[in-house]
XYZ file of C-alpha atoms in Angstrom:
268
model
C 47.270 -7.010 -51.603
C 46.067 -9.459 -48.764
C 49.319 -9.833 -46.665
C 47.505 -12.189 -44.373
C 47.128 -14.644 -46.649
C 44.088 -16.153 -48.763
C 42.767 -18.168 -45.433
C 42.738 -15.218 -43.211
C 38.739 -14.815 -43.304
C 38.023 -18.826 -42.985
C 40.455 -18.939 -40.089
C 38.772 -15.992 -38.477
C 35.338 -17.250 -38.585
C 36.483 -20.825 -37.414
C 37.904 -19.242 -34.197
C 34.726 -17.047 -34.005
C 32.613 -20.318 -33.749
C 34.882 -22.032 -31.717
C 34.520 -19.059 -28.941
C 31.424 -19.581 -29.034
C 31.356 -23.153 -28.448
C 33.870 -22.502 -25.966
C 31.234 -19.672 -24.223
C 28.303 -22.326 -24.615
C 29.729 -25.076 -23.062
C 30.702 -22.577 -20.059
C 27.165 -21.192 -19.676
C 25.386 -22.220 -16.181
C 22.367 -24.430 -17.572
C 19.180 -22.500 -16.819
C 17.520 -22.244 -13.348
C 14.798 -24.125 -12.331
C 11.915 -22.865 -10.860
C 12.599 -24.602 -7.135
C 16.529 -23.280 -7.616
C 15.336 -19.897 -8.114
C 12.710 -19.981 -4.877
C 15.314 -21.562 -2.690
C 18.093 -18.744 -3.496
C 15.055 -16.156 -3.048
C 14.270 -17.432 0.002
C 17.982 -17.556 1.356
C 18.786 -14.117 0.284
C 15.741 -13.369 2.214
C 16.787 -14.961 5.476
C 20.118 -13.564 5.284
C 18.328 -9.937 4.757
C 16.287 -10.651 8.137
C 19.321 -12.058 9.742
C 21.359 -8.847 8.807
C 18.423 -6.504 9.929
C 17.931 -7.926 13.377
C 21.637 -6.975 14.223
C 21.079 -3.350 12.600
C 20.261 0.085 15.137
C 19.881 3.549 14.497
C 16.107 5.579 14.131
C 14.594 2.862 11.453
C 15.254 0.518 13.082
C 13.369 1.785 15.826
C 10.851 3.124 13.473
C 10.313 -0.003 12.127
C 8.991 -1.911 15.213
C 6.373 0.726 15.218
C 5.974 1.479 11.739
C 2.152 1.600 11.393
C 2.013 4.063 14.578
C 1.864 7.621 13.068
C 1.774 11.059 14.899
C -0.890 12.195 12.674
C -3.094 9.522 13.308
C -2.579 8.909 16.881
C -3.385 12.808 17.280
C -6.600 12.488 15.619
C -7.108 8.835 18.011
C -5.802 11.032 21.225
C -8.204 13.720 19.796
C -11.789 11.471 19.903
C -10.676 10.171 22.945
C -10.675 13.567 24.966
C -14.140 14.559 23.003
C -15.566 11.030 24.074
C -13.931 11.305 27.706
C -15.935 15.408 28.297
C -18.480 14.848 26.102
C -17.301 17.652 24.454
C -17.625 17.656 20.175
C -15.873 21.021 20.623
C -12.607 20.050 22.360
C -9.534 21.630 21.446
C -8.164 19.187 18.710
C -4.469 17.976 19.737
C -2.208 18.982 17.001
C 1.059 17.594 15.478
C 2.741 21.464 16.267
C 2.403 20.611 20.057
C 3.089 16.648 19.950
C 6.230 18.273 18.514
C 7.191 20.043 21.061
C 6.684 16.878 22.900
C 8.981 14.450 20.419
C 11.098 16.449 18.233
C 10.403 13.533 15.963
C 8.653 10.904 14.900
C 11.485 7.953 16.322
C 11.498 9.923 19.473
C 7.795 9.365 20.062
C 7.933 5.496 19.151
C 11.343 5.742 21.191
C 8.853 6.625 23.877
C 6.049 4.592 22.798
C 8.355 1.477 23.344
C 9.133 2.514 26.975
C 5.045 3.053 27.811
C 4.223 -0.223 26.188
C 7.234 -2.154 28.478
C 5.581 -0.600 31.965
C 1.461 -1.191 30.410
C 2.990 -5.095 30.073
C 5.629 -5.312 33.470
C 1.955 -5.344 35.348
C 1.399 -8.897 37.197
C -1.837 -10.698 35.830
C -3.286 -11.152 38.239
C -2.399 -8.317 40.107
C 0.155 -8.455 43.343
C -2.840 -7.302 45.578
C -4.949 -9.809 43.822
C -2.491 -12.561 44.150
C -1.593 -12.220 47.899
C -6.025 -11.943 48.728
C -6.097 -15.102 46.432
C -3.522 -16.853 48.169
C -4.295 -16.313 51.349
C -8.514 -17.009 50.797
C -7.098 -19.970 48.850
C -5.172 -21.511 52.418
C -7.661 -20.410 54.385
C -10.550 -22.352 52.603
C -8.147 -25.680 52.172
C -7.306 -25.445 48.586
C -4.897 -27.532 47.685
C -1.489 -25.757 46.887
C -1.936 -27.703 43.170
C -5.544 -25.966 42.698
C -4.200 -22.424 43.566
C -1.278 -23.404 41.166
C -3.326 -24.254 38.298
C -5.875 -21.447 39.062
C -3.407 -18.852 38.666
C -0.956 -20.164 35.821
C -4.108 -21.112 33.304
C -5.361 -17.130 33.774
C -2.027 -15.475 33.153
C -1.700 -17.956 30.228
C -5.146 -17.105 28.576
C -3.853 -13.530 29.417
C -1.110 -13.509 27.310
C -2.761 -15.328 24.604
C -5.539 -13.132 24.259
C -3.661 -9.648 24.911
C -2.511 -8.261 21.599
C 0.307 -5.938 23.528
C 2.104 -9.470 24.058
C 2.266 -9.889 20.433
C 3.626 -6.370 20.005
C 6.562 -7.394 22.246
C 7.293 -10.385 20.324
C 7.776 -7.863 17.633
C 10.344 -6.364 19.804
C 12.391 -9.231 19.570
C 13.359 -8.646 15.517
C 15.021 -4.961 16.929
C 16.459 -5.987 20.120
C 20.347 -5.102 19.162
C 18.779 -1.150 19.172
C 19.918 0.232 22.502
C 16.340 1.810 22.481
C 14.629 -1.420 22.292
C 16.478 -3.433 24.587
C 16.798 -0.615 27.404
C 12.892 -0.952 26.631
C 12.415 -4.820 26.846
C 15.159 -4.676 29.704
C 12.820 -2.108 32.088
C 9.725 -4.626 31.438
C 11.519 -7.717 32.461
C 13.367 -5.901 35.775
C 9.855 -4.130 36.959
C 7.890 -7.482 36.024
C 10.340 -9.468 37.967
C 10.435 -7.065 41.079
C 6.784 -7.946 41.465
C 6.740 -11.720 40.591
C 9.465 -12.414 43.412
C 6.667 -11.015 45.800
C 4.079 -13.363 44.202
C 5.831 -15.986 44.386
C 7.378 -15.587 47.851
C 3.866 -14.675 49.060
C 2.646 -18.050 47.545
C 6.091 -20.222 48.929
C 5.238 -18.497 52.675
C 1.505 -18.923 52.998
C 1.608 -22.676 52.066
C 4.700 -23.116 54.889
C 7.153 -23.820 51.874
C 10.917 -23.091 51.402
C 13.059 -22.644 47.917
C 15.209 -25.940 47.962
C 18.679 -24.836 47.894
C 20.303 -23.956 45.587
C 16.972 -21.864 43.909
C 17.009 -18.385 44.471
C 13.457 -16.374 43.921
C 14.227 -15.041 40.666
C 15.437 -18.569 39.887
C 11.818 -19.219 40.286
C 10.552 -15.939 38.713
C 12.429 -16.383 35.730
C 11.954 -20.484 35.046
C 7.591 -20.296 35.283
C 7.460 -16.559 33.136
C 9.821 -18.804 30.383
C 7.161 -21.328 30.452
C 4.648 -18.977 30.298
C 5.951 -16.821 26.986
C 7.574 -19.798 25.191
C 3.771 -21.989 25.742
C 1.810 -19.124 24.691
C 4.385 -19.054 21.190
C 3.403 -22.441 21.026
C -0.060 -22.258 21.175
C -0.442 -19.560 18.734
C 0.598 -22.312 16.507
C -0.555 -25.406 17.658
C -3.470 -24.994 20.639
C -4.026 -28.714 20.434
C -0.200 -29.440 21.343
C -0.943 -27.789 25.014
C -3.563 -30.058 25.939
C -3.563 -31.732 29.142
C -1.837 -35.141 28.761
C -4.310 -36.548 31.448
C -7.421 -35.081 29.994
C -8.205 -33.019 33.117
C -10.341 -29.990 32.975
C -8.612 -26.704 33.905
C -5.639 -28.306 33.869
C -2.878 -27.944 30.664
C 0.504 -28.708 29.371
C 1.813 -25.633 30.762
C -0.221 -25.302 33.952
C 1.140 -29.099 34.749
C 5.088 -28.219 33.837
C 4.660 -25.215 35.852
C 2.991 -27.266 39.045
C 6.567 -29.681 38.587
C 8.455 -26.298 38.346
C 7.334 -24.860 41.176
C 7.448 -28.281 43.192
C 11.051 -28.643 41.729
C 11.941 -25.554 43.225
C 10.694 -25.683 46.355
C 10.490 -27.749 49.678
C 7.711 -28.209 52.773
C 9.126 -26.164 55.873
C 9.030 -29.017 58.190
């Protein structure tokens, strides 16, 4: 006996299909192609943007990923052969880099620290600078000459040197401790020695900071132009060109020149 009645099967299969009317008319309609590359590319970001506040050993690891112990054993071991001209030269092996760097993040720990004192070195050097300077007065040059002399070679420094790049790398790991302690030592012991540079330059052409610039107010305004025109130029070299069509002379060179002038005063 069918208690439910004669209908019961109809009625089922008319609720069935209206469930799935229901379900169809809720359904997302499908993607399209620039949808699905805009939520990619989102997720993305928000995976780099999540990373760059992350620390621990990978993160670390990750700045220097492609530097191996292995392989800079076998580099460390050509160099010594090359250096004594000896083919025979004990080989340098992992077993005693590790008693060196317990590990592998230890080493690039390291690494980071060696690359931040190889780039805290003034271009051109302090001794360089202060002989420069001071051949530069006595000879007549123009305080503007010396200027643009000395800001267009630290810039094609820093756009040729592929350590600077490596840095910029930095950058992506800077919430690591490691890292920043790192970038922190290269900006401190680059700084110590640009406040003599610069205070070497002010004194020898009888100028004066102009109240209420300090030395490091100095230091730290003309290396900012520096690094952020070099990021620029990687991209767009024509952008940098000098607006007056000067030789020698460049975007940055001139905003440094009106930096410098800014900053400072004649003595008398």
């Amino acid at each position: 006996m069918n208690v439910n009645g004669p209908n019961e099967g109809c009625i089922n299969r008319h609720q069935e299909a209206q469930l799935t009317s229901n379900v169809t008319r809720k359904r997302m309609p499908k993607r399209t192609l620039a949808e699905t590359r805009e939520l990619m590319l989102h997720a993305a970001v928000d995976m780099i943007c999540e990373r760059a506040q992350e620390a621990g050993d990978d993160v670390v690891a990750a700045a220097l990923s492609h530097v191996r112990l292995t392989q800079v054993a076998q580099r460390a071991t050509s160099l010594v052969r090359a250096r004594t001209g000896n083919e025979d030269a004990t080989a340098i092996t992992t077993g005693a880099l590790y008693q060196i760097w317990p590990s592998q993040v230890d080493f690039q720990a390291d690494l980071l620290f060696h690359i931040a004192d190889r780039q805290a070195t003034l271009v051109p050097s302090l001794p360089q600078s202060i002989d420069g300077f001071r051949d530069a007065s006595a000879h007549a040059v123009p305080l503007e000459e010396i200027l643009r002399r000395t800001m267009e070679e630290a810039h094609r420094h820093y756009r040729e040197d592929p350590l600077f790049r490596v840095e910029l790398g930095f950058l992506i790991s800077a919430c690591d401790p490691r890292v920043r302690a790192a970038i922190a030592h290269r900006q401190s012991t680059f700084k110590a020695t640009a406040d003599l540079a610069w205070q070497n330059l002010i004194d020898t052409y009888g100028r004066r900071l102009r109240p209420p610039f300090q030395i490091r107010d100095l230091t730290d305004a003309v290396a900012a132009q520096i690094s952020g025109s070099v990021i620029i130029w990687f991209a767009d070299p024509e952008s940098l060109e000098d607006p007056a069509g000067e030789d020698g002379w460049s975007l940055a060179s001139r905003t440094i020149l009106a930096i410098f002038m800014q900053f400072t005063e004649p003595v008398s």
